[in-house]
Amino acid sequence: MKVTYPHMGNMALGVKTMLEELEVKVVLPPPITKKTLTLGTKYGPEFACLPFKINLGNFIEAYELGADTILMAGGTGPCRFGYYAYVEQEILRDLGIYYDLLVLEPPERNILEFITKLKKLTGNKPLPQVIRAIKKGFFKIKAADEIEKKAAFFRARELTKGVTDRVWQEFLRNLDQAKNEKEINEAMNMAKESLASIPVDLTRKVLKVGVVGEIYTLLEPFTNFNIERHLGNLGVEVCRTIYLSEWVNDHLFMGLFRNFSRHEEIVREAAPYLCHFVGGHGQETVGGVKYLKKQGYDGVIQLLPFTCMPEIVAQAVLPEVSEQLDIPVLTLVVDEHTGEAGLLTRLEAFCDLLSFRKQRGGNYEKRLISGC
Ligand code: SF4
């Protein structure tokens, strides 16, 4: 069995570690490129959401490298994610690409369900080995999230552009090679020291912008055109409402680590604007705007793939949230036709508006800006 799975931000680091600890052979798809997107767009249904198409491209490329089994998360609720794996398998079969499919549905009651499923999938490995594998994978994505948050602070204030990015890339390489918890901690400590030694301008008045929206688009830099790096280079400190380790803790570990995730708090903030689950992260998107406003953020960017149902619902609610809370919200819709230059122009215009507004005492412009 040679297992592959789709890329989504730093997820590959953790899943690879977990599977290798369980003695499963992993074949990672090559990093996402235009070719991946072209393959997914060519063979995927036209109105499928962008993550579906990129996943499909990942699987076609991984097959060429020898993968024979797909590992995917499942999903429930009013969005297409729950069908992804099965529809993709059918499309691949039509192309003459035969994969076995392992779908890890989210547990309904507790983490034991998840552990049992993983144990079965990996040929009934001993329980301590499965737990050790899960822990190691989780520590890696948690470490990546922690350093990514710190990097956002330094990127907005660095005196020489690109230094923070180099530290981040070096950290990812070290983290990938880390074999145990001790080495993960060493990689983290080294990254923290490197970040702390970056020459920064602490007097710079940076803007603080939160990014909310659909999870794949938030986490995968190829899909969001590296929005966090671009904003950082514009002198903006960025925070997301979704980090992978929080999502894993909430949805796969059923909140095992207490006080680790902000998910419940963010969802609570969605009231009275959106009081029920609409699939995906639509409710978190609405709650995220209020949450970020309370944290003192200057503006919010909503990111979504074209045709994403939960985010379209959230988008419809955001004008009122923006108006009532007096915080500008920019909506950016991405698909295979989106160009980086156009997206950058919108980001720059949004940041100009936020700076102007800040200089005028925060009450100059209160309007939602929409773009696709
Ligand atoms: S949340 Fe949106 S983009 Fe993600 S699978 Fe559902 S519909 Fe597609």
XYZ file of C-alpha atoms and ligand atoms in Angstrom:
380
model
C 0.000 0.000 0.000
C 1.434 3.385 -1.041
C -0.708 6.097 0.472
C -1.176 9.600 -0.798
C -3.328 12.484 0.396
C -4.000 16.015 -0.802
C -1.906 19.004 0.145
C -3.438 21.628 2.426
C -0.945 24.073 3.893
C 1.257 22.384 6.493
C -0.951 19.321 6.764
C 1.429 17.116 4.781
C 4.100 17.476 7.493
C 1.885 16.029 10.213
C 0.148 13.318 8.186
C 3.410 12.059 6.679
C 4.950 11.790 10.143
C 1.898 9.979 11.508
C 1.730 7.461 8.663
C 5.464 6.756 8.627
C 5.341 6.109 12.372
C 2.665 3.515 11.535
C 5.012 1.980 8.948
C 2.806 3.037 6.039
C 4.589 3.961 2.821
C 3.751 7.543 1.855
C 3.857 9.016 -1.645
C 3.383 12.766 -1.357
C 1.967 14.566 -4.372
C 4.486 17.081 -5.765
C 3.989 20.628 -4.444
C 0.925 22.275 -6.016
C 1.727 24.111 -9.234
C -0.131 25.458 -12.247
C 0.116 21.958 -13.701
C -1.796 20.517 -10.707
C -4.510 23.101 -11.156
C -4.690 22.562 -14.904
C -5.117 18.802 -14.453
C -7.831 19.270 -11.821
C -9.646 21.860 -13.901
C -9.476 19.745 -17.024
C -10.938 16.624 -15.456
C -13.063 18.049 -12.607
C -16.654 19.283 -13.066
C -16.689 22.960 -14.065
C -18.691 24.107 -11.040
C -16.850 22.054 -8.462
C -15.144 24.224 -5.865
C -11.451 24.980 -6.312
C -10.175 22.672 -3.519
C -11.866 19.735 -5.275
C -10.016 20.480 -8.501
C -6.649 20.906 -6.789
C -7.144 17.667 -4.823
C -7.905 15.885 -8.083
C -4.727 17.300 -9.635
C -2.773 16.133 -6.556
C -4.055 12.585 -6.990
C -3.249 12.436 -10.701
C 0.297 13.619 -10.008
C 0.760 11.272 -7.040
C -0.410 8.318 -9.157
C 2.366 9.057 -11.617
C 4.784 8.697 -8.674
C 3.407 5.291 -7.719
C 0.673 6.000 -5.146
C -2.131 3.428 -5.083
C -4.262 4.438 -2.093
C -5.909 7.752 -1.244
C -6.367 8.804 2.373
C -8.982 11.519 2.758
C -10.968 13.063 5.559
C -14.725 12.732 5.235
C -17.267 15.320 6.215
C -20.863 15.941 7.059
C -23.210 18.885 6.743
C -24.484 21.046 3.933
C -21.380 21.322 1.788
C -19.753 19.179 -0.861
C -16.738 18.066 1.116
C -18.354 14.784 2.215
C -18.654 13.709 -1.443
C -15.175 14.755 -2.535
C -13.371 11.451 -2.081
C -16.030 9.304 -3.757
C -16.615 11.607 -6.727
C -12.883 12.025 -7.236
C -12.399 8.268 -7.191
C -15.057 7.893 -9.929
C -13.438 10.585 -12.086
C -10.042 8.972 -11.667
C -11.451 5.565 -12.646
C -12.848 7.075 -15.840
C -9.294 8.243 -16.553
C -7.963 4.722 -16.022
C -6.433 5.633 -12.639
C -7.341 3.000 -10.063
C -6.931 3.989 -6.436
C -8.108 2.308 -3.248
C -9.876 4.794 -1.039
C -9.590 5.218 2.735
C -11.943 7.852 4.107
C -11.523 8.970 7.706
C -14.967 10.225 8.667
C -14.944 12.655 11.608
C -15.713 10.827 14.881
C -19.154 11.424 16.350
C -18.471 10.933 20.037
C -14.827 10.930 21.109
C -11.225 10.578 19.984
C -11.269 6.808 20.610
C -13.413 6.431 17.498
C -10.730 8.203 15.466
C -7.967 6.075 16.979
C -9.913 2.865 16.275
C -10.491 3.864 12.640
C -6.836 4.694 12.131
C -5.817 1.438 13.774
C -7.994 -0.519 11.330
C -6.758 1.434 8.339
C -3.176 0.665 9.212
C -3.575 -3.068 9.666
C -4.434 -3.111 13.386
C -1.163 -1.741 14.674
C -0.787 -1.851 18.493
C -2.683 0.923 20.251
C 0.395 2.582 21.854
C 2.007 2.829 18.393
C -1.136 4.444 16.935
C -1.345 6.947 19.789
C 2.367 7.748 19.474
C 1.943 8.314 15.724
C -1.047 10.630 16.178
C 0.760 12.594 18.887
C 3.876 13.054 16.806
C 1.915 14.213 13.753
C -0.134 16.589 15.866
C 2.938 18.075 17.561
C 4.361 18.913 14.162
C 1.331 20.810 12.930
C 0.995 22.521 16.304
C 4.640 23.603 16.095
C 4.118 24.881 12.539
C 1.105 26.937 13.635
C 2.957 28.425 16.574
C 5.904 29.575 14.479
C 3.625 30.793 11.684
C 1.812 33.083 14.143
C 5.114 34.484 15.388
C 6.382 34.945 11.833
C 3.348 37.143 11.059
C 4.499 39.585 13.754
C 8.072 39.813 12.449
C 7.182 39.916 8.738
C 5.161 43.089 9.252
C 8.023 44.798 11.068
C 11.220 43.422 9.476
C 13.681 45.986 8.127
C 14.857 43.776 5.270
C 12.061 42.206 3.274
C 12.177 38.436 2.957
C 14.212 37.612 6.086
C 11.215 36.216 7.980
C 10.270 34.087 4.986
C 13.742 32.554 4.925
C 13.519 31.676 8.638
C 10.083 30.153 8.036
C 11.300 27.997 5.140
C 14.299 26.784 7.110
C 12.045 25.940 10.042
C 9.747 23.876 7.778
C 12.744 21.891 6.518
C 13.954 21.241 10.079
C 10.469 20.315 11.236
C 10.082 17.867 8.375
C 13.275 16.107 9.413
C 12.486 16.081 13.147
C 12.142 12.469 14.292
C 10.753 12.897 17.776
C 9.311 15.415 20.212
C 12.776 16.537 21.307
C 13.809 17.359 17.737
C 10.469 19.115 17.094
C 11.140 21.325 20.125
C 14.698 21.969 18.946
C 13.425 23.045 15.529
C 10.953 25.376 17.217
C 13.517 26.877 19.548
C 15.918 27.463 16.684
C 13.169 29.210 14.695
C 12.203 31.362 17.686
C 15.839 32.423 18.152
C 16.207 33.215 14.455
C 13.006 35.257 14.464
C 14.074 37.139 17.577
C 17.348 38.106 15.877
C 15.633 39.665 12.828
C 16.191 43.450 12.790
C 12.743 45.014 13.149
C 11.202 48.448 13.501
C 9.080 48.207 16.620
C 7.901 51.794 16.272
C 6.285 51.082 12.908
C 2.522 51.523 13.066
C 1.380 48.281 11.524
C -2.134 47.473 10.427
C -3.720 44.355 11.866
C -5.852 42.361 9.457
C -7.701 39.111 10.163
C -8.340 36.505 7.488
C -11.513 34.433 7.724
C -13.264 32.059 5.329
C -13.148 28.600 3.844
C -10.540 26.401 5.504
C -8.693 25.129 2.415
C -8.375 28.594 0.917
C -7.133 29.965 4.226
C -4.543 27.254 4.797
C -3.191 26.555 1.329
C -0.851 29.336 0.120
C -1.124 28.248 -3.527
C -4.867 28.837 -3.456
C -4.728 32.153 -1.625
C -1.706 33.410 -3.606
C 0.331 33.585 -0.409
C -1.913 36.303 0.902
C -0.288 36.348 4.330
C 3.155 36.922 2.862
C 1.876 39.686 0.589
C 0.092 41.416 3.450
C 3.162 41.049 5.649
C 5.266 42.675 2.952
C 2.797 45.555 2.947
C 3.540 45.979 6.659
C 0.377 44.244 7.847
C 0.247 41.820 10.749
C -2.049 38.950 9.847
C -4.013 36.494 11.925
C -6.371 33.750 10.760
C -9.452 32.455 12.529
C -8.540 28.905 11.507
C -5.239 27.161 12.214
C -4.821 23.518 11.303
C -3.950 22.316 14.816
C -7.113 23.926 16.207
C -9.209 22.310 13.493
C -7.669 18.877 14.137
C -8.263 19.233 17.874
C -11.893 20.254 17.352
C -12.928 17.922 14.572
C -10.750 14.828 14.824
C -9.823 14.853 18.522
C -13.268 16.106 19.600
C -11.765 18.942 21.657
C -9.389 16.666 23.603
C -7.034 19.538 24.463
C -9.068 21.997 26.516
C -8.579 25.746 26.096
C -6.528 25.069 22.980
C -8.926 26.190 20.290
C -10.880 29.415 19.841
C -13.531 27.658 17.763
C -16.392 27.728 20.298
C -15.750 31.336 21.204
C -15.694 32.359 17.541
C -18.903 30.474 16.729
C -20.649 32.114 19.711
C -19.753 35.517 18.265
C -21.753 34.762 15.112
C -24.993 35.487 17.003
C -27.246 37.329 16.341
C -26.179 37.473 12.692
C -25.972 33.762 11.876
C -27.235 31.470 14.599
C -26.979 28.056 13.001
C -24.523 25.788 11.233
C -24.482 26.369 7.470
C -21.770 23.856 6.596
C -18.007 24.323 6.259
C -16.859 27.346 8.264
C -19.589 29.822 7.308
C -20.601 30.449 10.896
C -16.965 30.889 11.989
C -16.517 33.436 9.215
C -19.327 35.603 10.559
C -18.285 35.108 14.198
C -14.667 35.703 13.206
C -15.374 39.297 12.161
C -16.798 40.155 15.584
C -14.039 38.206 17.330
C -11.345 40.091 15.408
C -13.029 43.436 15.986
C -12.921 42.752 19.725
C -9.220 41.877 19.415
C -8.540 45.312 17.947
C -8.075 44.345 14.287
C -8.372 47.104 11.699
C -10.062 45.067 8.984
C -11.016 41.576 7.875
C -10.589 39.673 4.615
C -13.000 36.866 3.759
C -11.517 34.274 1.398
C -13.631 31.743 -0.436
C -13.506 29.564 -3.514
C -16.036 30.358 -6.238
C -19.308 28.417 -5.610
C -18.454 27.639 -1.962
C -21.908 27.302 -0.427
C -21.247 27.974 3.291
C -19.131 31.030 2.532
C -21.750 32.458 0.158
C -24.218 32.351 3.056
C -21.665 34.096 5.285
C -20.931 36.659 2.562
C -24.613 37.592 2.468
C -24.566 38.327 6.203
C -21.277 40.237 6.338
C -22.490 43.665 5.081
C -24.667 44.002 8.168
C -21.902 42.751 10.482
C -19.435 45.170 8.936
C -21.849 48.084 9.188
C -22.948 47.427 12.753
C -19.477 46.671 14.119
C -17.808 49.397 12.102
C -15.068 47.241 10.642
C -14.241 47.039 6.913
C -14.530 43.593 5.347
C -13.063 42.691 1.964
C -14.427 39.563 0.272
C -12.126 37.807 -2.184
C -13.413 34.931 -4.307
C -10.822 32.708 -5.950
C -11.006 30.158 -8.737
C -8.762 28.858 -11.497
C -9.149 32.125 -13.411
C -8.022 34.399 -10.582
C -4.853 36.331 -11.343
C -2.296 37.221 -8.695
C -1.810 40.781 -9.946
C -5.524 41.602 -9.658
C -5.684 40.149 -6.177
C -2.639 42.150 -5.087
C -4.177 45.366 -6.378
C -7.250 44.757 -4.253
C -5.131 44.000 -1.203
C -3.137 47.195 -1.637
C -6.298 49.268 -2.082
C -7.831 47.686 1.012
C -4.720 48.370 3.098
C -4.653 51.992 1.869
C -8.251 52.378 2.967
C -7.495 50.887 6.379
C -4.455 53.159 6.881
C -6.440 56.215 5.886
C -9.249 55.199 8.186
C -6.834 54.629 11.059
C -5.238 58.037 10.588
C -8.698 59.622 10.679
C -9.516 57.949 13.997
C -11.174 54.812 12.710
C -14.462 56.288 11.649
C -13.875 57.398 8.115
C -15.255 54.607 5.998
C -17.485 51.810 7.110
C -18.423 49.787 4.136
C -18.032 46.257 2.983
C -15.956 45.891 -0.121
C -16.613 42.942 -2.344
C -14.493 41.540 -5.114
C -14.156 38.374 -7.105
S -16.555 24.468 2.293
Fe -16.881 25.344 0.267
S -14.991 24.990 -0.857
Fe -14.963 23.657 0.932
S -15.860 21.752 0.171
Fe -17.537 22.911 1.043
S -18.388 24.020 -0.693
Fe -16.356 23.319 -1.318
